[in-house]
PDB file of C-alpha atoms in Angstrom:
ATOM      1  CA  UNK A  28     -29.974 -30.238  56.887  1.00 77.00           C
ATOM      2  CA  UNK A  29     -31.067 -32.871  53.596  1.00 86.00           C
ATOM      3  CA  UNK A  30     -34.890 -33.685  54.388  1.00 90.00           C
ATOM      4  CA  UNK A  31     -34.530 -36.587  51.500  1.00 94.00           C
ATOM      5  CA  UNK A  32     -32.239 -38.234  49.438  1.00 95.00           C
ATOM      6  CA  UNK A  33     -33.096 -40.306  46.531  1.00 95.00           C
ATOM      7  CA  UNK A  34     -30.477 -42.855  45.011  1.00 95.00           C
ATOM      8  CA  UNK A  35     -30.251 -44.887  42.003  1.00 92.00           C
ATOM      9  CA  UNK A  36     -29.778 -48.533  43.926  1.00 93.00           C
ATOM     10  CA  UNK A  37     -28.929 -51.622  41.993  1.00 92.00           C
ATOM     11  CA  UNK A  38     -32.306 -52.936  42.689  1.00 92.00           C
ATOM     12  CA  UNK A  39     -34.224 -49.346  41.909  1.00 92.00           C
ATOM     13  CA  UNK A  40     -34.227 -45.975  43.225  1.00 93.00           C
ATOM     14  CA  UNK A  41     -34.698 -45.417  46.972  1.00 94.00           C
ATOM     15  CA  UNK A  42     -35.158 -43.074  49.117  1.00 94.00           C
ATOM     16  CA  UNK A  43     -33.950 -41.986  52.570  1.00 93.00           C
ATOM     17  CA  UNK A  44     -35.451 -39.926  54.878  1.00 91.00           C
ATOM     18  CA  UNK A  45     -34.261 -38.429  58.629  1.00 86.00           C
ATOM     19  CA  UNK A  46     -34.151 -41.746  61.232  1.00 86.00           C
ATOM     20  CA  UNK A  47     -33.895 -44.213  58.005  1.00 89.00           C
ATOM     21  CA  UNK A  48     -32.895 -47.439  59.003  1.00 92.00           C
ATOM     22  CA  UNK A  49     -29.539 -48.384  58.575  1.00 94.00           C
ATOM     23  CA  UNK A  50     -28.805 -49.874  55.248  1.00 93.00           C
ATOM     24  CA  UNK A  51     -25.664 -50.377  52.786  1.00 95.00           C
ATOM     25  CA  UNK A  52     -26.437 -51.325  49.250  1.00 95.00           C
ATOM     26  CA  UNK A  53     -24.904 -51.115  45.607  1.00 96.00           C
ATOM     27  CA  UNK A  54     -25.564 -48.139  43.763  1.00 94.00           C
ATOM     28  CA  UNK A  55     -25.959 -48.049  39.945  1.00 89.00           C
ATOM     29  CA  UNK A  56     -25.056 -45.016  37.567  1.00 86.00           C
ATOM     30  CA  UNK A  57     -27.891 -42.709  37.453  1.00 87.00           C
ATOM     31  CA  UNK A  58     -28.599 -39.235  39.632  1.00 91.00           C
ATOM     32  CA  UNK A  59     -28.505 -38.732  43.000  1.00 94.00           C
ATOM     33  CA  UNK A  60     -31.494 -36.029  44.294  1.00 94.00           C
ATOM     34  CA  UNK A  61     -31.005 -34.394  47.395  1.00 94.00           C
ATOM     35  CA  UNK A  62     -33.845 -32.306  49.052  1.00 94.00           C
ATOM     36  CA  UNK A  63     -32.572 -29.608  51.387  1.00 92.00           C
ATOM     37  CA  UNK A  64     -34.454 -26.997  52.580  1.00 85.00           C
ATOM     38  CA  UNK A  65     -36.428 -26.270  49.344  1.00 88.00           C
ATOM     39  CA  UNK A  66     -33.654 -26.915  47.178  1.00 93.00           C
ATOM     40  CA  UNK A  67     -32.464 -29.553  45.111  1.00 92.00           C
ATOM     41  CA  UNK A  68     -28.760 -30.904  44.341  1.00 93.00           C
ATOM     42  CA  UNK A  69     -28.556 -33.128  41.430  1.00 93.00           C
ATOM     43  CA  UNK A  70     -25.274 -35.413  41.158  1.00 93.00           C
ATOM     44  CA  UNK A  71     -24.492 -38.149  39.002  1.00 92.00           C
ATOM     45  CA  UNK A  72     -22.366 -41.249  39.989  1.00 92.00           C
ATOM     46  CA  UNK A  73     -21.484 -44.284  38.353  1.00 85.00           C
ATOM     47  CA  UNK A  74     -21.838 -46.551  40.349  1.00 84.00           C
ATOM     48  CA  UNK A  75     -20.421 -47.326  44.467  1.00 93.00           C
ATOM     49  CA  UNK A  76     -21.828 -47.993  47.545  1.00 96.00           C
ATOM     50  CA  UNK A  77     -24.511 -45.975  49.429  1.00 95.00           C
ATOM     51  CA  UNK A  78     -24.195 -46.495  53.471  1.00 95.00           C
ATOM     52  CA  UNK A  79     -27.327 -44.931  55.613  1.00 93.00           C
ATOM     53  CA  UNK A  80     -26.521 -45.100  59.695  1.00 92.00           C
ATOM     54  CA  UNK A  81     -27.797 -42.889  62.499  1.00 88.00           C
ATOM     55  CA  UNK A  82     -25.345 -40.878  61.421  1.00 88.00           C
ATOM     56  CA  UNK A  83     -25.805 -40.125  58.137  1.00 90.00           C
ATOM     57  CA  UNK A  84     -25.950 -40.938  54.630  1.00 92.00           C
ATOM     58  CA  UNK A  85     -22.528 -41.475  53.132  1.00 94.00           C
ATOM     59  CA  UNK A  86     -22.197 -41.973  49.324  1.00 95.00           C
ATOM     60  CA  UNK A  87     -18.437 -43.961  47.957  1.00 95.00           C
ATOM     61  CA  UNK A  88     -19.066 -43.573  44.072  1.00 92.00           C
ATOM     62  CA  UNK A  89     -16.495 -44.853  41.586  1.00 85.00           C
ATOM     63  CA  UNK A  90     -17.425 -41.419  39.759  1.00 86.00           C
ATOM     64  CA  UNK A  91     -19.359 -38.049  41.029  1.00 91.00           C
ATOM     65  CA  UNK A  92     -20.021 -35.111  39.213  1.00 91.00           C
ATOM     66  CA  UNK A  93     -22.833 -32.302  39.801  1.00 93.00           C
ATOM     67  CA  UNK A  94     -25.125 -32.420  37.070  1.00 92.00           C
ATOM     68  CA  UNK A  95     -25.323 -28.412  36.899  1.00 90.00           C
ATOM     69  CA  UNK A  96     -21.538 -28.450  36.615  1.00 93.00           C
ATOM     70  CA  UNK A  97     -21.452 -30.578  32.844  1.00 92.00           C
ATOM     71  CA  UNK A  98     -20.508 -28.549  30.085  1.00 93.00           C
ATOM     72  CA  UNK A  99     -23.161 -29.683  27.590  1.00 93.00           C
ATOM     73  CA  UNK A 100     -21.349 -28.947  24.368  1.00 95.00           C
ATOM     74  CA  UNK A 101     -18.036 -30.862  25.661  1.00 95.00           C
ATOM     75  CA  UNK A 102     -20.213 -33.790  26.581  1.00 94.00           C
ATOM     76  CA  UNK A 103     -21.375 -34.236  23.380  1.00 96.00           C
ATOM     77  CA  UNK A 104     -18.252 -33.585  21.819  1.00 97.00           C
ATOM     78  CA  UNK A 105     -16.613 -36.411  24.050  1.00 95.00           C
ATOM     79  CA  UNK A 106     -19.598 -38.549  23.157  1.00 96.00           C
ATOM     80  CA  UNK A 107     -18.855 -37.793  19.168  1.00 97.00           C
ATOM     81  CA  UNK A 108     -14.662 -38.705  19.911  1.00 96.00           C
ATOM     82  CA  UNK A 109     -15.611 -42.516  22.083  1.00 95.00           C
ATOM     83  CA  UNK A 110     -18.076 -43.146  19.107  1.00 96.00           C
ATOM     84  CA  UNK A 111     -15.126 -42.482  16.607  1.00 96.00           C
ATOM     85  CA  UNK A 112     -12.565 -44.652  18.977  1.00 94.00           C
ATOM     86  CA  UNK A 113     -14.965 -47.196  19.168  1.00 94.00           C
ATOM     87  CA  UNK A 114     -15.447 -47.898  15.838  1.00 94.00           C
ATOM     88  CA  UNK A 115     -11.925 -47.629  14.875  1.00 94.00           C
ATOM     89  CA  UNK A 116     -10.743 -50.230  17.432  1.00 94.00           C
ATOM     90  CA  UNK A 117      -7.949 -52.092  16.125  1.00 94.00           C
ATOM     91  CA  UNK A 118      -8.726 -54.981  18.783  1.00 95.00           C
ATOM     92  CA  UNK A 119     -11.092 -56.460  20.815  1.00 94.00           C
ATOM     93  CA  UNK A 120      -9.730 -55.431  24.277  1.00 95.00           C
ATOM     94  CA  UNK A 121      -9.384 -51.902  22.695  1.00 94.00           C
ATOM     95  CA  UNK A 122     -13.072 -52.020  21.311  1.00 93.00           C
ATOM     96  CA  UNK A 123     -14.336 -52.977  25.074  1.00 94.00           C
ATOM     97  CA  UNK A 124     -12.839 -50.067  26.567  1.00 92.00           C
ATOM     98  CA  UNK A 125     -14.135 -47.787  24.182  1.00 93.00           C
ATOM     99  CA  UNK A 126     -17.030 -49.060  24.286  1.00 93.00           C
ATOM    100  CA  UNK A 127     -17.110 -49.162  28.203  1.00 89.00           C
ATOM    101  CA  UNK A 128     -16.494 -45.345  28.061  1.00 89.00           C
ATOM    102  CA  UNK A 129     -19.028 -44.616  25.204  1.00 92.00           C
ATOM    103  CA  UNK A 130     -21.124 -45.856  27.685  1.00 89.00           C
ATOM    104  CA  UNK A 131     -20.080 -43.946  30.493  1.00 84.00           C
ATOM    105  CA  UNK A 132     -20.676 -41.241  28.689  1.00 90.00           C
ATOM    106  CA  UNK A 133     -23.997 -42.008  27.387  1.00 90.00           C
ATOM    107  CA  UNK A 134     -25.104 -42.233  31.004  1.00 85.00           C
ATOM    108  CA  UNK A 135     -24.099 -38.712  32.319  1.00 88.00           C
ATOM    109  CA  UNK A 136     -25.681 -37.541  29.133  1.00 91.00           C
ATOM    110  CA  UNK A 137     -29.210 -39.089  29.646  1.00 87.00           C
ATOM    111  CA  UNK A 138     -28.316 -37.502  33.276  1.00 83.00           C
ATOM    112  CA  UNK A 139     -28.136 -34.099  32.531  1.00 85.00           C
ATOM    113  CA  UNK A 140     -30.939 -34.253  29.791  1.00 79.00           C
ATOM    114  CA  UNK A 141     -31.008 -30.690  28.157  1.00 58.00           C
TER     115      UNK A 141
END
């Protein structure tokens, strides 16, 4: 049993609670919180849709990882390697993606702190 949940929606971070109303919004990248029974789950998505019904609270992310999961060194090391490809781009279209992923990145990283 979750007693909350707190989401990252497009238009700020909500939170749902047992009997929420029902409620489907965008989600933005950032971490999920969920409060069960004195502990906490962290996961981070990027972006999806967040659906809250009487019965339940069902999460379709593009991307979902549990923060306590990322390995912290290969994070960065990723984050080093997108900089790199992104500033080697030969074209534009090549220089969006890697830039798109840099980003990516960037955000699971502010996620996970440490």
């Amino acid at each position: 049993d979750v007693e909350q949940v707190v989401a990252p929606g497009v238009d700020g971070q909500f939170t749902v609670l047992k009997d929420h109303a029902p409620v489907m919004t965008t989600l933005k990248a950032g971490v999920v919180r969920i409060d069960a029974g004195g502990t906490v789950e962290k996961l981070f998505v990027r972006g999806g849709f967040a659906d809250v019904s009487a019965k339940g609270f069902t999460i379709l992310a593009e991307q979902a990882v549990a923060v306590a999961d990322v390995d912290v060194a290969k994070l960065d090391a990723d984050i080093k390697d997108a900089r790199e490809d992104a500033a080697d781009a030969k074209t534009e279209d090549d220089r969006v993606l890697a830039n798109d992923k840099l980003a990516q990145l960037l955000e699971l990283r502010a996620a996970v702190g440490v």
